[in-house]
Every structure is written in structure tokens, then in C-alpha cells.
Amino acid sequence: DTEVTQTPKHLVMGMTNKKSLKCEQHMGHRAMYWYKQKAKKPPELMFVYSYEKLSINESVPSRFSPECPNSSLLNLHLHALQPEDSALYLCASSLESGTPLGGYTFGSGTRLTVV
Amino acid sequence: GENVEQHPSTLSVQEGDSAVIKCTYSDSASNYFPWYKQELGKRPQLIIDIRSNVGEKKDQRIAVTLNKTAKHFSLHITETQPEDSAVYFCAASRAQKLVFGQGTRLTINP
């Protein structure tokens, strides 16, 4: 298995809803990442987990809450989002943090719309 | 922190011609430089990467060059084909952080 799998592929949620995005990989990668990508913009780093511990939080609002239950799973819990949070949320993984052998592998993303 | 600038923002070339996209980075400690291709609505896909201890790398029609002194790196695509049309992102990585350039929309005209 050489993929990063994200679910759901599409999500529409109201500003008072609570939802979760899920990411899974079975490549034995020990670093996992959440990125946010707005239309016609590059991906922007949100969170980095290394060996299941949060190591970087790029000052993301607390309405985004990451969770890494084990080395294969990464969740992003969403609560009280704003319309401007609508974007493509990408999960990625790498064999290790630092300068990763084999680079970063991206999932196909969850397209989130906040109404 | 790292800042990556990418040029041009749009590039249109005739099929069969070459395309060159250039990036500069600010953090001299960055040591890994991947290039991603992203088609509309799809994930970024790694097309080639280079590490700071290498000056050039080639994979069929795609090549990347790195000038550490000048802190710039370039993507070269030869014999372009219509399926090369996409948005291309350069990136620079130091430690656990991967920072992307703003992207280049490449259009291959038949």
C-alpha cells in the first residue's frame, strides 16, 4: 500500500456543526501532516505529527483540533468553523521527519465547504 | 522562517518545446527541494526532488537543478506534451517544514 487515504472526499457543514476528517496510511511512515489549500494557492502547513506527537502547530485557530491515535491514523476535528475555512484539506505522510527519504506522500484531500 | 518565491505564475508553451520554472528560497538551512504537479481538483504529486548535496537530477523529460550558493532551483521539462498541462509547485524543506512556492500554471498548446 503506497497511498494516503482521506475520508470523506467532500464535506459540507454548518458553522455550529462538529465534524472530523480522517487520514490513514500503511506505509510505515512516522510523520504525518495536515495542510490547508485555498483555491489557486499553494498548500499551507497546519500541523506536524512526528512519532505520534504534535511537533509543529503553525498557529492554527483552536477550532481545528488534530489527533493522532496511532502511527497510521491522523484525524482533524472541526468545530465552529467559519465560511473562510472552506478549502481543500490535505493529509500527507513521510517516512520520517527532517529530510524525508522518499519525500512526502499526499492524500487526495477533503474538500470542505462551511455554510 | 522559510520563504519560497516561484516564477513565472503562468507559462504557455507550444507542444514539443521546453518549459522552465524557477524558484528561490531564503533559508540556507533548507536541504530538500521537491517539485509537485497538481491537476485541477487532485492531490499534489511528486514529480522530482533534489537534496542539497546534489546539483542536478534528471528523470526522462524532467530535470531539476540546484544552486545552493544563489539559493535557487529550477525545473526543466523538455519535449512538452498536452498532459504536462497543470499547476506546478516548488517547495523547500528544513526539518519538518515543507514550504511551497505560489505555483506556476503551465499550459501546453497543441
PDB file of C-alpha atoms in Angstrom:
ATOM      1  CA  ASP A   1       0.000   0.000   0.000  1.00  0.00           C
ATOM      2  CA  THR A   2       1.622   3.230  -1.153  1.00  0.00           C
ATOM      3  CA  GLU A   3      -1.231   5.626  -0.569  1.00  0.00           C
ATOM      4  CA  VAL A   4      -2.525   8.112   1.939  1.00  0.00           C
ATOM      5  CA  THR A   5      -6.302   7.692   2.220  1.00  0.00           C
ATOM      6  CA  GLN A   6      -8.512  10.575   3.294  1.00  0.00           C
ATOM      7  CA  THR A   7     -12.200  10.485   4.168  1.00  0.00           C
ATOM      8  CA  PRO A   8     -14.608  11.956   3.426  1.00  0.00           C
ATOM      9  CA  LYS A   9     -13.750  13.334  -0.026  1.00  0.00           C
ATOM     10  CA  HIS A  10     -16.331  16.083   0.293  1.00  0.00           C
ATOM     11  CA  LEU A  11     -17.911  17.649   3.374  1.00  0.00           C
ATOM     12  CA  VAL A  12     -20.470  20.403   3.786  1.00  0.00           C
ATOM     13  CA  MET A  13     -21.001  21.598   7.336  1.00  0.00           C
ATOM     14  CA  GLY A  14     -22.753  24.405   9.148  1.00  0.00           C
ATOM     15  CA  MET A  15     -20.922  26.802  11.409  1.00  0.00           C
ATOM     16  CA  THR A  16     -22.333  25.130  14.520  1.00  0.00           C
ATOM     17  CA  ASN A  17     -21.506  21.567  13.467  1.00  0.00           C
ATOM     18  CA  LYS A  18     -18.761  19.295  14.739  1.00  0.00           C
ATOM     19  CA  LYS A  19     -17.139  17.006  12.193  1.00  0.00           C
ATOM     20  CA  SER A  20     -13.913  15.084  11.761  1.00  0.00           C
ATOM     21  CA  LEU A  21     -11.608  14.468   8.832  1.00  0.00           C
ATOM     22  CA  LYS A  22      -9.714  11.199   8.750  1.00  0.00           C
ATOM     23  CA  CYS A  23      -6.389  10.224   7.239  1.00  0.00           C
ATOM     24  CA  GLU A  24      -4.781   6.790   7.102  1.00  0.00           C
ATOM     25  CA  GLN A  25      -1.536   5.361   5.743  1.00  0.00           C
ATOM     26  CA  HIS A  26       0.028   1.922   5.977  1.00  0.00           C
ATOM     27  CA  MET A  27       3.466   2.689   4.569  1.00  0.00           C
ATOM     28  CA  GLY A  28       5.158   2.670   7.957  1.00  0.00           C
ATOM     29  CA  HIS A  29       5.616   6.429   7.810  1.00  0.00           C
ATOM     30  CA  ARG A  30       6.278   8.024  11.197  1.00  0.00           C
ATOM     31  CA  ALA A  31       5.499  11.644  10.341  1.00  0.00           C
ATOM     32  CA  MET A  32       2.071  12.895   9.306  1.00  0.00           C
ATOM     33  CA  TYR A  33       0.884  16.346   8.336  1.00  0.00           C
ATOM     34  CA  TRP A  34      -2.225  18.437   7.779  1.00  0.00           C
ATOM     35  CA  TYR A  35      -2.191  21.097   5.063  1.00  0.00           C
ATOM     36  CA  LYS A  36      -4.867  23.589   4.037  1.00  0.00           C
ATOM     37  CA  GLN A  37      -5.136  24.656   0.405  1.00  0.00           C
ATOM     38  CA  LYS A  38      -7.343  27.504  -0.777  1.00  0.00           C
ATOM     39  CA  ALA A  39      -8.259  27.806  -4.449  1.00  0.00           C
ATOM     40  CA  LYS A  40      -5.347  28.848  -6.681  1.00  0.00           C
ATOM     41  CA  LYS A  41      -2.984  28.911  -3.696  1.00  0.00           C
ATOM     42  CA  PRO A  42      -0.246  26.552  -2.501  1.00  0.00           C
ATOM     43  CA  PRO A  43      -0.790  24.171   0.402  1.00  0.00           C
ATOM     44  CA  GLU A  44      -0.088  25.721   3.804  1.00  0.00           C
ATOM     45  CA  LEU A  45       1.162  23.674   6.716  1.00  0.00           C
ATOM     46  CA  MET A  46      -1.189  23.402   9.710  1.00  0.00           C
ATOM     47  CA  PHE A  47       0.137  20.599  11.907  1.00  0.00           C
ATOM     48  CA  VAL A  48       3.014  18.130  12.017  1.00  0.00           C
ATOM     49  CA  TYR A  49       2.971  14.904  13.971  1.00  0.00           C
ATOM     50  CA  SER A  50       6.219  13.052  14.427  1.00  0.00           C
ATOM     51  CA  TYR A  51       6.134   9.674  16.136  1.00  0.00           C
ATOM     52  CA  GLU A  52       2.512  10.384  17.128  1.00  0.00           C
ATOM     53  CA  LYS A  53       3.390  13.568  18.976  1.00  0.00           C
ATOM     54  CA  LEU A  54       2.435  17.045  17.810  1.00  0.00           C
ATOM     55  CA  SER A  55       5.660  18.782  16.943  1.00  0.00           C
ATOM     56  CA  ILE A  56       4.539  21.801  14.924  1.00  0.00           C
ATOM     57  CA  ASN A  57       1.371  23.858  15.093  1.00  0.00           C
ATOM     58  CA  GLU A  58       1.544  26.767  12.700  1.00  0.00           C
ATOM     59  CA  SER A  59      -0.626  28.964  14.962  1.00  0.00           C
ATOM     60  CA  VAL A  60      -3.808  27.407  13.652  1.00  0.00           C
ATOM     61  CA  PRO A  61      -7.074  28.519  15.335  1.00  0.00           C
ATOM     62  CA  SER A  62      -8.336  26.275  18.130  1.00  0.00           C
ATOM     63  CA  ARG A  63     -11.451  25.425  16.114  1.00  0.00           C
ATOM     64  CA  PHE A  64      -9.117  22.934  14.366  1.00  0.00           C
ATOM     65  CA  SER A  65      -8.028  20.150  16.698  1.00  0.00           C
ATOM     66  CA  PRO A  66      -5.685  17.410  15.467  1.00  0.00           C
ATOM     67  CA  GLU A  67      -5.436  13.952  16.897  1.00  0.00           C
ATOM     68  CA  CYS A  68      -3.006  11.134  16.147  1.00  0.00           C
ATOM     69  CA  PRO A  69      -4.358   7.927  17.744  1.00  0.00           C
ATOM     70  CA  ASN A  70      -1.526   5.807  16.336  1.00  0.00           C
ATOM     71  CA  SER A  71       1.209   5.917  13.750  1.00  0.00           C
ATOM     72  CA  SER A  72      -1.173   5.059  10.887  1.00  0.00           C
ATOM     73  CA  LEU A  73      -4.040   7.423  11.662  1.00  0.00           C
ATOM     74  CA  LEU A  74      -4.421  11.180  11.774  1.00  0.00           C
ATOM     75  CA  ASN A  75      -7.673  12.982  12.458  1.00  0.00           C
ATOM     76  CA  LEU A  76      -8.654  16.629  12.235  1.00  0.00           C
ATOM     77  CA  HIS A  77     -11.593  17.599  14.432  1.00  0.00           C
ATOM     78  CA  LEU A  78     -13.576  20.615  13.294  1.00  0.00           C
ATOM     79  CA  HIS A  79     -15.825  22.768  15.472  1.00  0.00           C
ATOM     80  CA  ALA A  80     -17.473  26.141  14.999  1.00  0.00           C
ATOM     81  CA  LEU A  81     -15.798  26.777  11.659  1.00  0.00           C
ATOM     82  CA  GLN A  82     -16.187  29.936   9.615  1.00  0.00           C
ATOM     83  CA  PRO A  83     -17.004  30.215   5.892  1.00  0.00           C
ATOM     84  CA  GLU A  84     -13.407  31.302   5.240  1.00  0.00           C
ATOM     85  CA  ASP A  85     -12.278  27.868   6.448  1.00  0.00           C
ATOM     86  CA  SER A  86     -13.727  26.365   3.274  1.00  0.00           C
ATOM     87  CA  ALA A  87     -10.777  24.794   1.464  1.00  0.00           C
ATOM     88  CA  LEU A  88      -9.138  21.543   0.392  1.00  0.00           C
ATOM     89  CA  TYR A  89      -7.608  19.851   3.428  1.00  0.00           C
ATOM     90  CA  LEU A  90      -4.679  17.644   2.537  1.00  0.00           C
ATOM     91  CA  CYS A  91      -3.074  14.997   4.670  1.00  0.00           C
ATOM     92  CA  ALA A  92       0.497  13.918   3.957  1.00  0.00           C
ATOM     93  CA  SER A  93       2.987  11.492   5.395  1.00  0.00           C
ATOM     94  CA  SER A  94       6.703  10.858   5.204  1.00  0.00           C
ATOM     95  CA  LEU A  95       8.970   8.061   6.339  1.00  0.00           C
ATOM     96  CA  GLU A  96      10.472  10.341   8.931  1.00  0.00           C
ATOM     97  CA  SER A  97      10.526  13.980   9.780  1.00  0.00           C
ATOM     98  CA  GLY A  98      13.541  16.047   8.905  1.00  0.00           C
ATOM     99  CA  THR A  99      14.681  15.465   5.339  1.00  0.00           C
ATOM    100  CA  PRO A 100      12.435  12.564   4.450  1.00  0.00           C
ATOM    101  CA  LEU A 101      13.733   9.717   2.354  1.00  0.00           C
ATOM    102  CA  GLY A 102      11.214   9.218  -0.430  1.00  0.00           C
ATOM    103  CA  GLY A 103       9.654  12.603   0.117  1.00  0.00           C
ATOM    104  CA  TYR A 104       6.129  13.419   1.190  1.00  0.00           C
ATOM    105  CA  THR A 105       3.065  11.473   0.012  1.00  0.00           C
ATOM    106  CA  PHE A 106      -0.183  13.429  -0.183  1.00  0.00           C
ATOM    107  CA  GLY A 107      -3.705  12.143   0.134  1.00  0.00           C
ATOM    108  CA  SER A 108      -6.374  13.222  -2.349  1.00  0.00           C
ATOM    109  CA  GLY A 109      -7.833  15.640   0.164  1.00  0.00           C
ATOM    110  CA  THR A 110     -11.173  16.525   1.708  1.00  0.00           C
ATOM    111  CA  ARG A 111     -12.966  19.415   0.044  1.00  0.00           C
ATOM    112  CA  LEU A 112     -14.663  21.241   2.902  1.00  0.00           C
ATOM    113  CA  THR A 113     -17.435  23.775   2.476  1.00  0.00           C
ATOM    114  CA  VAL A 114     -18.642  25.713   5.513  1.00  0.00           C
ATOM    115  CA  VAL A 115     -22.095  27.253   5.142  1.00  0.00           C
TER     116      VAL A 115
ATOM    117  CA  GLY B   1      11.046  31.259   8.517  1.00  0.00           C
ATOM    118  CA  GLU B   2      11.464  29.931   5.007  1.00  0.00           C
ATOM    119  CA  ASN B   3      10.090  31.911   2.078  1.00  0.00           C
ATOM    120  CA  VAL B   4       9.893  30.407  -1.406  1.00  0.00           C
ATOM    121  CA  GLU B   5       9.305  32.540  -4.487  1.00  0.00           C
ATOM    122  CA  GLN B   6       8.305  30.947  -7.779  1.00  0.00           C
ATOM    123  CA  HIS B   7       8.273  32.387 -11.300  1.00  0.00           C
ATOM    124  CA  PRO B   8       6.525  32.675 -13.625  1.00  0.00           C
ATOM    125  CA  SER B   9       2.985  32.412 -12.278  1.00  0.00           C
ATOM    126  CA  THR B  10       1.706  31.361 -15.706  1.00  0.00           C
ATOM    127  CA  LEU B  11       3.588  29.797 -18.605  1.00  0.00           C
ATOM    128  CA  SER B  12       2.311  28.861 -22.024  1.00  0.00           C
ATOM    129  CA  VAL B  13       4.477  26.863 -24.446  1.00  0.00           C
ATOM    130  CA  GLN B  14       3.985  25.059 -27.729  1.00  0.00           C
ATOM    131  CA  GLU B  15       3.838  21.291 -27.639  1.00  0.00           C
ATOM    132  CA  GLY B  16       7.317  19.886 -28.072  1.00  0.00           C
ATOM    133  CA  ASP B  17       9.066  22.967 -26.707  1.00  0.00           C
ATOM    134  CA  SER B  18      10.783  23.177 -23.317  1.00  0.00           C
ATOM    135  CA  ALA B  19       9.420  24.783 -20.164  1.00  0.00           C
ATOM    136  CA  VAL B  20      11.471  26.219 -17.307  1.00  0.00           C
ATOM    137  CA  ILE B  21      10.149  27.213 -13.882  1.00  0.00           C
ATOM    138  CA  LYS B  22      12.387  28.926 -11.337  1.00  0.00           C
ATOM    139  CA  CYS B  23      12.278  29.170  -7.546  1.00  0.00           C
ATOM    140  CA  THR B  24      14.334  30.942  -4.932  1.00  0.00           C
ATOM    141  CA  TYR B  25      14.397  30.202  -1.223  1.00  0.00           C
ATOM    142  CA  SER B  26      15.502  32.223   1.764  1.00  0.00           C
ATOM    143  CA  ASP B  27      16.620  29.728   4.422  1.00  0.00           C
ATOM    144  CA  SER B  28      20.127  28.453   3.701  1.00  0.00           C
ATOM    145  CA  ALA B  29      19.446  25.505   6.047  1.00  0.00           C
ATOM    146  CA  SER B  30      16.771  24.090   3.716  1.00  0.00           C
ATOM    147  CA  ASN B  31      18.069  20.804   2.382  1.00  0.00           C
ATOM    148  CA  TYR B  32      15.305  19.133   0.378  1.00  0.00           C
ATOM    149  CA  PHE B  33      13.613  20.587  -2.710  1.00  0.00           C
ATOM    150  CA  PRO B  34      10.686  18.698  -4.265  1.00  0.00           C
ATOM    151  CA  TRP B  35       8.545  19.650  -7.235  1.00  0.00           C
ATOM    152  CA  TYR B  36       4.863  18.785  -7.326  1.00  0.00           C
ATOM    153  CA  LYS B  37       2.368  18.650 -10.175  1.00  0.00           C
ATOM    154  CA  GLN B  38      -1.247  19.320  -9.294  1.00  0.00           C
ATOM    155  CA  GLU B  39      -4.111  18.842 -11.704  1.00  0.00           C
ATOM    156  CA  LEU B  40      -7.418  20.553 -11.050  1.00  0.00           C
ATOM    157  CA  GLY B  41      -9.177  19.064  -8.025  1.00  0.00           C
ATOM    158  CA  LYS B  42      -6.454  16.484  -7.415  1.00  0.00           C
ATOM    159  CA  ARG B  43      -3.643  15.935  -4.949  1.00  0.00           C
ATOM    160  CA  PRO B  44      -0.148  17.306  -5.426  1.00  0.00           C
ATOM    161  CA  GLN B  45       2.002  14.571  -6.945  1.00  0.00           C
ATOM    162  CA  LEU B  46       5.753  14.476  -6.561  1.00  0.00           C
ATOM    163  CA  ILE B  47       7.439  14.563  -9.959  1.00  0.00           C
ATOM    164  CA  ILE B  48      11.070  15.028  -8.974  1.00  0.00           C
ATOM    165  CA  ASP B  49      13.098  16.093  -5.964  1.00  0.00           C
ATOM    166  CA  ILE B  50      16.651  17.050  -5.163  1.00  0.00           C
ATOM    167  CA  ARG B  51      18.675  17.178  -1.985  1.00  0.00           C
ATOM    168  CA  SER B  52      21.156  19.849  -1.049  1.00  0.00           C
ATOM    169  CA  ASN B  53      24.184  17.641  -1.644  1.00  0.00           C
ATOM    170  CA  VAL B  54      23.289  17.243  -5.338  1.00  0.00           C
ATOM    171  CA  GLY B  55      23.443  19.877  -8.079  1.00  0.00           C
ATOM    172  CA  GLU B  56      21.327  18.273 -10.768  1.00  0.00           C
ATOM    173  CA  LYS B  57      18.934  15.383 -11.202  1.00  0.00           C
ATOM    174  CA  LYS B  58      17.173  14.078 -14.287  1.00  0.00           C
ATOM    175  CA  ASP B  59      14.279  11.708 -14.845  1.00  0.00           C
ATOM    176  CA  GLN B  60      13.386  11.214 -18.516  1.00  0.00           C
ATOM    177  CA  ARG B  61      11.958  14.556 -19.746  1.00  0.00           C
ATOM    178  CA  ILE B  62      12.179  16.246 -16.346  1.00  0.00           C
ATOM    179  CA  ALA B  63      15.277  17.713 -14.718  1.00  0.00           C
ATOM    180  CA  VAL B  64      15.924  19.850 -11.669  1.00  0.00           C
ATOM    181  CA  THR B  65      18.991  21.973 -10.949  1.00  0.00           C
ATOM    182  CA  LEU B  66      20.019  23.439  -7.602  1.00  0.00           C
ATOM    183  CA  ASN B  67      22.383  26.318  -6.919  1.00  0.00           C
ATOM    184  CA  LYS B  68      22.919  26.384  -3.159  1.00  0.00           C
ATOM    185  CA  THR B  69      25.098  29.462  -3.241  1.00  0.00           C
ATOM    186  CA  ALA B  70      22.467  31.524  -5.007  1.00  0.00           C
ATOM    187  CA  LYS B  71      19.641  29.690  -3.212  1.00  0.00           C
ATOM    188  CA  HIS B  72      17.696  28.937  -6.325  1.00  0.00           C
ATOM    189  CA  PHE B  73      16.468  25.817  -8.084  1.00  0.00           C
ATOM    190  CA  SER B  74      14.752  25.211 -11.389  1.00  0.00           C
ATOM    191  CA  LEU B  75      12.506  22.678 -13.081  1.00  0.00           C
ATOM    192  CA  HIS B  76      13.113  21.867 -16.737  1.00  0.00           C
ATOM    193  CA  ILE B  77      10.591  19.953 -18.827  1.00  0.00           C
ATOM    194  CA  THR B  78      11.671  19.019 -22.351  1.00  0.00           C
ATOM    195  CA  GLU B  79       9.554  17.828 -25.289  1.00  0.00           C
ATOM    196  CA  THR B  80       6.391  19.053 -23.570  1.00  0.00           C
ATOM    197  CA  GLN B  81       3.132  17.193 -24.134  1.00  0.00           C
ATOM    198  CA  PRO B  82      -0.513  18.259 -23.584  1.00  0.00           C
ATOM    199  CA  GLU B  83      -0.690  16.065 -20.455  1.00  0.00           C
ATOM    200  CA  ASP B  84       2.026  18.224 -18.893  1.00  0.00           C
ATOM    201  CA  SER B  85      -0.575  20.986 -18.516  1.00  0.00           C
ATOM    202  CA  ALA B  86      -1.135  21.500 -14.769  1.00  0.00           C
ATOM    203  CA  VAL B  87      -0.090  23.688 -11.848  1.00  0.00           C
ATOM    204  CA  TYR B  88       3.468  23.068 -10.709  1.00  0.00           C
ATOM    205  CA  PHE B  89       4.677  23.876  -7.182  1.00  0.00           C
ATOM    206  CA  CYS B  90       8.233  24.032  -5.986  1.00  0.00           C
ATOM    207  CA  ALA B  91       8.926  23.569  -2.287  1.00  0.00           C
ATOM    208  CA  ALA B  92      11.765  23.800   0.186  1.00  0.00           C
ATOM    209  CA  SER B  93      12.061  21.746   3.326  1.00  0.00           C
ATOM    210  CA  ARG B  94      14.034  22.153   6.518  1.00  0.00           C
ATOM    211  CA  ALA B  95      13.473  19.901   9.498  1.00  0.00           C
ATOM    212  CA  GLN B  96       9.755  19.052   9.465  1.00  0.00           C
ATOM    213  CA  LYS B  97       8.502  22.007   7.488  1.00  0.00           C
ATOM    214  CA  LEU B  98       7.721  21.953   3.776  1.00  0.00           C
ATOM    215  CA  VAL B  99       7.092  25.430   2.353  1.00  0.00           C
ATOM    216  CA  PHE B 100       5.608  25.796  -1.117  1.00  0.00           C
ATOM    217  CA  GLY B 101       6.065  28.410  -3.801  1.00  0.00           C
ATOM    218  CA  GLN B 102       2.973  30.127  -5.178  1.00  0.00           C
ATOM    219  CA  GLY B 103       2.687  27.815  -8.160  1.00  0.00           C
ATOM    220  CA  THR B 104       3.016  28.048 -11.937  1.00  0.00           C
ATOM    221  CA  ARG B 105       0.109  27.290 -14.220  1.00  0.00           C
ATOM    222  CA  LEU B 106       1.661  25.572 -17.239  1.00  0.00           C
ATOM    223  CA  THR B 107      -0.366  25.326 -20.427  1.00  0.00           C
ATOM    224  CA  ILE B 108       0.849  23.265 -23.367  1.00  0.00           C
ATOM    225  CA  ASN B 109      -0.625  24.445 -26.655  1.00  0.00           C
ATOM    226  CA  PRO B 110      -1.107  21.762 -29.346  1.00  0.00           C
TER     227      PRO B 110
END
